[in-house]
mmCIF file of C-alpha atoms in Angstrom:
data_model
loop_
_atom_site.group_PDB
_atom_site.id
_atom_site.type_symbol
_atom_site.label_atom_id
_atom_site.label_comp_id
_atom_site.label_asym_id
_atom_site.label_seq_id
_atom_site.Cartn_x
_atom_site.Cartn_y
_atom_site.Cartn_z
ATOM 1 C CA UNK A 111 17.678 15.304 -16.613
ATOM 2 C CA UNK A 112 14.582 13.062 -16.566
ATOM 3 C CA UNK A 113 11.796 15.491 -15.730
ATOM 4 C CA UNK A 114 13.340 18.354 -17.658
ATOM 5 C CA UNK A 115 15.392 17.341 -20.669
ATOM 6 C CA UNK A 116 13.669 14.013 -21.367
ATOM 7 C CA UNK A 117 10.145 15.125 -20.476
ATOM 8 C CA UNK A 118 9.346 12.049 -18.378
ATOM 9 C CA UNK A 119 7.792 12.297 -14.922
ATOM 10 C CA UNK A 120 9.831 10.691 -12.155
ATOM 11 C CA UNK A 121 8.732 11.417 -8.599
ATOM 12 C CA UNK A 122 10.823 9.028 -6.512
ATOM 13 C CA UNK A 123 14.383 10.340 -6.653
ATOM 14 C CA UNK A 124 14.522 10.569 -2.862
ATOM 15 C CA UNK A 125 14.708 6.769 -2.872
ATOM 16 C CA UNK A 126 17.838 6.799 -5.043
ATOM 17 C CA UNK A 127 19.222 9.588 -2.894
ATOM 18 C CA UNK A 128 18.692 7.329 0.140
ATOM 19 C CA UNK A 129 20.627 4.494 -1.518
ATOM 20 C CA UNK A 130 23.590 6.770 -2.165
ATOM 21 C CA UNK A 131 23.407 8.266 1.327
ATOM 22 C CA UNK A 132 23.382 4.945 3.148
ATOM 23 C CA UNK A 133 25.971 3.225 0.955
ATOM 24 C CA UNK A 134 28.407 6.151 1.150
ATOM 25 C CA UNK A 135 27.746 6.704 4.854
ATOM 26 C CA UNK A 136 28.204 3.051 5.799
ATOM 27 C CA UNK A 137 31.361 2.791 3.688
ATOM 28 C CA UNK A 138 33.050 5.859 5.197
ATOM 29 C CA UNK A 139 32.116 4.917 8.776
ATOM 30 C CA UNK A 140 33.359 1.347 8.268
ATOM 31 C CA UNK A 141 36.640 2.531 6.751
ATOM 32 C CA UNK A 142 37.529 5.604 8.770
ATOM 33 C CA UNK A 143 35.577 5.793 12.064
ATOM 34 C CA UNK A 144 35.146 3.882 15.310
ATOM 35 C CA UNK A 145 31.654 2.398 15.418
ATOM 36 C CA UNK A 146 29.815 0.072 17.777
ATOM 37 C CA UNK A 147 28.502 -2.008 14.866
ATOM 38 C CA UNK A 148 31.528 -2.080 12.544
ATOM 39 C CA UNK A 149 34.201 -1.844 15.236
ATOM 40 C CA UNK A 150 37.518 -0.014 14.802
ATOM 41 C CA UNK A 151 38.291 1.725 11.498
ATOM 42 C CA UNK A 152 39.777 -0.386 8.730
ATOM 43 C CA UNK A 153 42.018 2.376 7.371
ATOM 44 C CA UNK A 154 43.941 5.257 8.973
ATOM 45 C CA UNK A 155 42.049 8.531 9.390
ATOM 46 C CA UNK A 156 44.549 10.276 7.096
ATOM 47 C CA UNK A 157 43.197 8.267 4.174
ATOM 48 C CA UNK A 158 39.712 9.715 4.595
ATOM 49 C CA UNK A 159 40.475 12.794 2.502
ATOM 50 C CA UNK A 160 41.743 11.080 -0.685
ATOM 51 C CA UNK A 161 39.290 8.162 -0.460
ATOM 52 C CA UNK A 162 36.153 10.148 0.395
ATOM 53 C CA UNK A 163 35.349 10.812 -3.296
ATOM 54 C CA UNK A 164 35.660 7.062 -3.914
ATOM 55 C CA UNK A 165 32.990 6.399 -1.275
ATOM 56 C CA UNK A 166 30.722 8.962 -2.941
ATOM 57 C CA UNK A 167 31.271 7.328 -6.330
ATOM 58 C CA UNK A 168 30.451 3.887 -4.890
ATOM 59 C CA UNK A 169 27.203 5.301 -3.493
ATOM 60 C CA UNK A 170 26.412 6.869 -6.862
ATOM 61 C CA UNK A 171 27.072 3.567 -8.658
ATOM 62 C CA UNK A 172 24.809 1.726 -6.199
ATOM 63 C CA UNK A 173 22.020 4.229 -6.862
ATOM 64 C CA UNK A 174 22.564 3.914 -10.625
ATOM 65 C CA UNK A 175 22.286 0.114 -10.417
ATOM 66 C CA UNK A 176 19.024 0.415 -8.496
ATOM 67 C CA UNK A 177 17.941 2.846 -11.202
ATOM 68 C CA UNK A 178 18.771 0.209 -13.821
ATOM 69 C CA UNK A 179 16.526 -2.311 -12.052
ATOM 70 C CA UNK A 180 13.740 0.265 -12.136
ATOM 71 C CA UNK A 181 14.363 1.479 -15.688
ATOM 72 C CA UNK A 182 14.317 -1.907 -17.433
ATOM 73 C CA UNK A 183 10.651 -2.666 -16.674
ATOM 74 C CA UNK A 184 9.546 0.987 -16.500
ATOM 75 C CA UNK A 185 10.494 1.968 -20.032
ATOM 76 C CA UNK A 186 8.657 -0.964 -21.548
ATOM 77 C CA UNK A 187 5.626 1.256 -20.995
ATOM 78 C CA UNK A 188 4.802 4.839 -21.885
ATOM 79 C CA UNK A 189 2.915 7.675 -20.292
ATOM 80 C CA UNK A 190 2.659 8.232 -16.561
ATOM 81 C CA UNK A 191 3.659 4.716 -15.507
ATOM 82 C CA UNK A 192 7.195 5.874 -14.677
ATOM 83 C CA UNK A 193 5.795 8.240 -12.047
ATOM 84 C CA UNK A 194 3.835 5.421 -10.411
ATOM 85 C CA UNK A 195 6.777 2.999 -10.471
ATOM 86 C CA UNK A 196 9.316 5.495 -9.111
ATOM 87 C CA UNK A 197 6.904 6.518 -6.368
ATOM 88 C CA UNK A 198 6.542 2.857 -5.406
ATOM 89 C CA UNK A 199 10.333 2.418 -5.434
ATOM 90 C CA UNK A 200 10.681 5.404 -3.104
ATOM 91 C CA UNK A 201 8.431 3.664 -0.559
ATOM 92 C CA UNK A 202 10.136 0.286 -1.087
ATOM 93 C CA UNK A 203 13.609 1.719 -0.419
ATOM 94 C CA UNK A 204 12.372 3.599 2.650
ATOM 95 C CA UNK A 205 10.642 0.500 4.041
ATOM 96 C CA UNK A 206 13.664 -1.712 3.345
ATOM 97 C CA UNK A 207 15.976 0.633 5.253
ATOM 98 C CA UNK A 208 13.524 0.848 8.157
ATOM 99 C CA UNK A 209 13.692 -2.932 8.529
ATOM 100 C CA UNK A 210 17.489 -3.177 8.492
ATOM 101 C CA UNK A 211 18.305 -2.986 12.195
ATOM 102 C CA UNK A 212 22.028 -3.426 11.552
ATOM 103 C CA UNK A 213 22.123 0.138 10.178
ATOM 104 C CA UNK A 214 19.730 1.579 12.733
ATOM 105 C CA UNK A 215 16.390 0.803 11.130
ATOM 106 C CA UNK A 216 13.861 3.599 11.686
ATOM 107 C CA UNK A 217 16.174 5.230 14.266
ATOM 108 C CA UNK A 218 18.650 6.137 11.553
ATOM 109 C CA UNK A 219 22.378 5.767 11.005
ATOM 110 C CA UNK A 220 25.081 7.900 12.645
ATOM 111 C CA UNK A 221 28.845 8.167 12.576
ATOM 112 C CA UNK A 222 29.538 10.297 9.506
ATOM 113 C CA UNK A 223 30.366 13.285 11.708
ATOM 114 C CA UNK A 224 33.370 11.384 13.073
ATOM 115 C CA UNK A 225 34.578 10.858 9.513
ATOM 116 C CA UNK A 226 34.421 14.589 8.792
ATOM 117 C CA UNK A 227 36.145 15.332 12.116
ATOM 118 C CA UNK A 228 38.951 12.960 11.113
ATOM 119 C CA UNK A 229 39.430 14.954 7.910
ATOM 120 C CA UNK A 230 39.583 18.188 9.903
ATOM 121 C CA UNK A 231 42.124 16.672 12.289
ATOM 122 C CA UNK A 232 44.380 15.821 9.358
ATOM 123 C CA UNK A 233 43.987 19.214 7.674
ATOM 124 C CA UNK A 234 41.846 21.996 9.089
ATOM 125 C CA UNK A 235 39.528 23.039 6.268
ATOM 126 C CA UNK A 236 35.767 23.257 5.568
ATOM 127 C CA UNK A 237 35.836 19.845 3.921
ATOM 128 C CA UNK A 238 32.114 19.371 3.462
ATOM 129 C CA UNK A 239 31.737 22.693 1.666
ATOM 130 C CA UNK A 240 34.722 21.799 -0.499
ATOM 131 C CA UNK A 241 33.293 18.389 -1.429
ATOM 132 C CA UNK A 242 29.826 19.893 -2.018
ATOM 133 C CA UNK A 243 31.284 22.521 -4.354
ATOM 134 C CA UNK A 244 33.319 19.919 -6.245
ATOM 135 C CA UNK A 245 30.270 17.644 -6.452
ATOM 136 C CA UNK A 246 28.134 20.460 -7.866
ATOM 137 C CA UNK A 247 30.735 21.342 -10.508
ATOM 138 C CA UNK A 248 31.190 17.689 -11.493
ATOM 139 C CA UNK A 249 27.418 17.204 -11.752
ATOM 140 C CA UNK A 250 27.020 20.266 -13.963
ATOM 141 C CA UNK A 251 29.851 19.149 -16.249
ATOM 142 C CA UNK A 252 28.469 15.608 -16.510
ATOM 143 C CA UNK A 253 24.975 16.797 -17.441
ATOM 144 C CA UNK A 254 26.300 19.416 -19.846
ATOM 145 C CA UNK A 255 28.585 16.968 -21.638
ATOM 146 C CA UNK A 256 25.907 14.273 -21.698
ATOM 147 C CA UNK A 257 23.383 16.629 -23.287
ATOM 148 C CA UNK A 258 25.994 17.645 -25.871
ATOM 149 C CA UNK A 259 26.614 14.017 -26.809
ATOM 150 C CA UNK A 260 24.691 11.763 -29.180
ATOM 151 C CA UNK A 261 22.721 10.365 -26.249
ATOM 152 C CA UNK A 262 21.780 13.892 -25.205
ATOM 153 C CA UNK A 263 20.420 14.649 -28.655
ATOM 154 C CA UNK A 264 18.430 11.431 -28.404
ATOM 155 C CA UNK A 265 17.013 12.566 -25.058
ATOM 156 C CA UNK A 266 15.840 15.841 -26.590
ATOM 157 C CA UNK A 267 14.352 13.989 -29.563
ATOM 158 C CA UNK A 268 12.385 11.734 -27.204
ATOM 159 C CA UNK A 269 11.030 14.769 -25.376
ATOM 160 C CA UNK A 270 9.843 16.377 -28.600
ATOM 161 C CA UNK A 271 8.327 13.268 -30.217
ATOM 162 C CA UNK A 272 9.241 9.732 -29.183
ATOM 163 C CA UNK A 273 7.644 8.069 -32.207
ATOM 164 C CA UNK A 274 9.468 10.390 -34.597
ATOM 165 C CA UNK A 275 12.713 9.698 -32.721
ATOM 166 C CA UNK A 276 12.222 5.963 -33.238
ATOM 167 C CA UNK A 277 11.606 6.541 -36.946
ATOM 168 C CA UNK A 278 14.905 8.440 -37.074
ATOM 169 C CA UNK A 279 16.697 5.307 -35.763
ATOM 170 C CA UNK A 280 17.046 6.512 -32.173
ATOM 171 C CA UNK A 281 17.137 3.540 -29.795
ATOM 172 C CA UNK A 282 14.690 5.230 -27.448
ATOM 173 C CA UNK A 283 14.640 2.507 -24.820
ATOM 174 C CA UNK A 284 18.428 2.407 -24.555
ATOM 175 C CA UNK A 285 18.656 6.204 -24.362
ATOM 176 C CA UNK A 286 15.977 6.298 -21.659
ATOM 177 C CA UNK A 287 17.680 3.631 -19.563
ATOM 178 C CA UNK A 288 21.101 5.302 -19.762
ATOM 179 C CA UNK A 289 19.678 8.746 -18.972
ATOM 180 C CA UNK A 290 17.687 7.352 -16.053
ATOM 181 C CA UNK A 291 20.719 5.520 -14.653
ATOM 182 C CA UNK A 292 22.792 8.690 -14.912
ATOM 183 C CA UNK A 293 20.069 10.681 -13.182
ATOM 184 C CA UNK A 294 19.822 8.123 -10.365
ATOM 185 C CA UNK A 295 23.603 8.040 -10.008
ATOM 186 C CA UNK A 296 23.746 11.815 -9.601
ATOM 187 C CA UNK A 297 20.937 11.602 -7.044
ATOM 188 C CA UNK A 298 23.009 9.009 -5.181
ATOM 189 C CA UNK A 299 26.019 11.336 -5.294
ATOM 190 C CA UNK A 300 23.908 14.078 -3.739
ATOM 191 C CA UNK A 301 22.675 11.611 -1.134
ATOM 192 C CA UNK A 302 26.253 10.740 -0.187
ATOM 193 C CA UNK A 303 27.065 14.405 0.397
ATOM 194 C CA UNK A 304 23.801 14.864 2.300
ATOM 195 C CA UNK A 305 24.702 11.987 4.636
ATOM 196 C CA UNK A 306 27.881 13.768 5.727
ATOM 197 C CA UNK A 307 26.255 17.137 6.337
ATOM 198 C CA UNK A 308 26.821 18.665 9.847
ATOM 199 C CA UNK A 309 25.352 16.284 12.371
ATOM 200 C CA UNK A 310 26.279 13.196 10.371
ATOM 201 C CA UNK A 311 22.877 11.586 10.848
ATOM 202 C CA UNK A 312 20.412 10.132 8.358
ATOM 203 C CA UNK A 313 17.163 8.251 8.822
ATOM 204 C CA UNK A 314 14.587 6.743 6.443
ATOM 205 C CA UNK A 315 12.050 9.432 7.342
ATOM 206 C CA UNK A 316 14.222 12.001 5.594
ATOM 207 C CA UNK A 317 13.835 10.353 2.195
ATOM 208 C CA UNK A 318 10.077 10.473 1.781
ATOM 209 C CA UNK A 319 7.923 11.724 -1.072
ATOM 210 C CA UNK A 320 8.313 15.183 0.476
ATOM 211 C CA UNK A 321 12.034 15.155 -0.352
ATOM 212 C CA UNK A 322 11.244 14.043 -3.915
ATOM 213 C CA UNK A 323 8.717 16.870 -4.144
ATOM 214 C CA UNK A 324 11.346 19.390 -3.056
ATOM 215 C CA UNK A 325 13.634 18.191 -5.852
ATOM 216 C CA UNK A 326 10.854 18.436 -8.445
ATOM 217 C CA UNK A 327 9.962 21.944 -7.261
ATOM 218 C CA UNK A 328 13.560 23.029 -7.835
ATOM 219 C CA UNK A 329 13.495 21.626 -11.380
ATOM 220 C CA UNK A 330 10.149 23.104 -12.409
ATOM 221 C CA UNK A 331 10.799 26.416 -10.663
ATOM 222 C CA UNK A 332 14.159 26.904 -12.343
ATOM 223 C CA UNK A 333 13.070 25.810 -15.795
ATOM 224 C CA UNK A 334 12.533 22.407 -17.349
ATOM 225 C CA UNK A 335 15.519 22.625 -19.673
ATOM 226 C CA UNK A 336 17.911 24.865 -17.789
ATOM 227 C CA UNK A 337 20.857 23.780 -15.640
ATOM 228 C CA UNK A 338 21.569 27.285 -14.367
ATOM 229 C CA UNK A 339 17.858 27.840 -13.718
ATOM 230 C CA UNK A 340 17.727 24.696 -11.588
ATOM 231 C CA UNK A 341 20.760 25.882 -9.606
ATOM 232 C CA UNK A 342 19.169 29.281 -8.959
ATOM 233 C CA UNK A 343 15.899 27.619 -7.955
ATOM 234 C CA UNK A 344 17.685 25.134 -5.672
ATOM 235 C CA UNK A 345 19.535 27.913 -3.834
ATOM 236 C CA UNK A 346 16.441 30.121 -3.608
ATOM 237 C CA UNK A 347 14.118 27.331 -2.501
ATOM 238 C CA UNK A 348 16.589 26.110 0.141
ATOM 239 C CA UNK A 349 16.964 29.636 1.526
ATOM 240 C CA UNK A 350 13.179 30.003 1.545
ATOM 241 C CA UNK A 351 12.830 26.783 3.553
ATOM 242 C CA UNK A 352 15.317 28.085 6.121
ATOM 243 C CA UNK A 353 13.701 31.529 6.357
ATOM 244 C CA UNK A 354 10.264 29.989 6.920
ATOM 245 C CA UNK A 355 11.509 27.286 9.308
ATOM 246 C CA UNK A 356 10.115 29.138 12.396
ATOM 247 C CA UNK A 357 6.613 28.744 10.937
ATOM 248 C CA UNK A 358 6.800 24.963 11.369
ATOM 249 C CA UNK A 359 4.206 23.065 9.348
ATOM 250 C CA UNK A 360 2.544 26.335 8.354
ATOM 251 C CA UNK A 361 5.434 26.942 5.958
ATOM 252 C CA UNK A 362 3.953 24.215 3.736
ATOM 253 C CA UNK A 363 0.946 26.479 3.293
ATOM 254 C CA UNK A 364 2.986 29.580 2.517
ATOM 255 C CA UNK A 365 5.490 27.948 0.130
ATOM 256 C CA UNK A 366 2.883 26.388 -2.227
ATOM 257 C CA UNK A 367 1.058 29.727 -2.391
ATOM 258 C CA UNK A 368 4.283 31.484 -3.355
ATOM 259 C CA UNK A 369 4.973 28.819 -5.983
ATOM 260 C CA UNK A 370 1.477 29.178 -7.446
ATOM 261 C CA UNK A 371 1.954 32.943 -7.701
ATOM 262 C CA UNK A 372 5.348 32.398 -9.315
ATOM 263 C CA UNK A 373 3.923 29.987 -11.889
ATOM 264 C CA UNK A 374 1.103 32.387 -12.753
ATOM 265 C CA UNK A 375 3.609 35.044 -13.766
ATOM 266 C CA UNK A 376 6.349 32.721 -15.006
ATOM 267 C CA UNK A 377 4.808 29.393 -16.103
ATOM 268 C CA UNK A 378 8.009 28.163 -17.772
ATOM 269 C CA UNK A 379 10.076 28.723 -14.633
ATOM 270 C CA UNK A 380 12.761 31.273 -13.882
ATOM 271 C CA UNK A 381 14.809 30.662 -17.039
ATOM 272 C CA UNK A 382 12.608 28.256 -18.998
ATOM 273 C CA UNK A 383 14.807 26.479 -21.546
ATOM 274 C CA UNK A 384 17.506 29.149 -21.431
ATOM 275 C CA UNK A 385 20.801 29.332 -19.586
ATOM 276 C CA UNK A 386 22.403 32.334 -17.924
ATOM 277 C CA UNK A 387 24.657 32.685 -20.963
ATOM 278 C CA UNK A 388 21.527 33.210 -23.092
ATOM 279 C CA UNK A 389 20.150 35.866 -20.751
ATOM 280 C CA UNK A 390 23.512 37.603 -20.301
ATOM 281 C CA UNK A 391 25.398 37.428 -23.628
ATOM 282 C CA UNK A 392 28.570 38.793 -22.011
ATOM 283 C CA UNK A 393 28.872 35.577 -20.016
ATOM 284 C CA UNK A 394 28.742 33.594 -23.251
ATOM 285 C CA UNK A 395 31.500 35.801 -24.670
ATOM 286 C CA UNK A 396 33.651 35.220 -21.568
ATOM 287 C CA UNK A 397 33.217 31.437 -21.739
ATOM 288 C CA UNK A 398 33.868 31.463 -25.498
ATOM 289 C CA UNK A 399 37.118 33.374 -24.971
ATOM 290 C CA UNK A 400 38.228 30.887 -22.299
ATOM 291 C CA UNK A 401 37.473 27.953 -24.617
ATOM 292 C CA UNK A 402 39.405 29.628 -27.445
ATOM 293 C CA UNK A 403 42.406 30.185 -25.162
ATOM 294 C CA UNK A 404 42.261 26.546 -24.077
ATOM 295 C CA UNK A 405 42.138 25.350 -27.684
ATOM 296 C CA UNK A 406 45.010 27.663 -28.604
ATOM 297 C CA UNK A 407 47.031 26.269 -25.709
ATOM 298 C CA UNK A 408 46.399 22.722 -26.897
#
């Protein structure tokens, strides 16, 4: 949303992801799991399933509020200052978490696995995959609807020419702040899901500039203005990381070389500014028919 649609350069989203991960993780452990720090659970384990999305939303809101604190001073400037500020925020968040011993400090925070086990005890199902799928769909719908709104048109206008957008009565600062908050909130949502991944363990060392770099690679590899391209790149890049895991640190020599080769042949990314519906017109026809049926039903 920021690096692609708005054309700004943010390189610290791992910090906002960390905020969402820790807030959601702490909230679910406090509410639904036995913990040596927080004591017995506040609510019955059966409530974990319906209230888990609420914990994710709280984490997303916390990340969005941190994003607001960053956006207000950042967008008073122009150019590459946002990259510098977000990078600094990434380190600030990481350092702050490392110094909070109550949540494990540099050792990390555990307990989320017990929350997921409680869900499975209530109803045996692959809950994390279900929540991850729902989260992905919700994220796609939010971004798609936002970009179709007046604010989304303002974001695109800022990317093309910010001065011209201001002359056309676009409140560029307001649009930037709202878009940045939304982007940070979605990063926090992803962080909340990440915190509950198998193992149920997070630590500050996970949310470094390397994690932010991985996110940026997915965006640029998929295409700066393509949601479906980013999804394809995210899946492909994640699979590539797993395939090359046996190489250890050497994989960070192989992966950049592959990315350089990719960018030489496809500098705009896999899909560029297009979506899958643009590449495969039949998909557009299918979605158009579904929308027409929905409108007819209404």
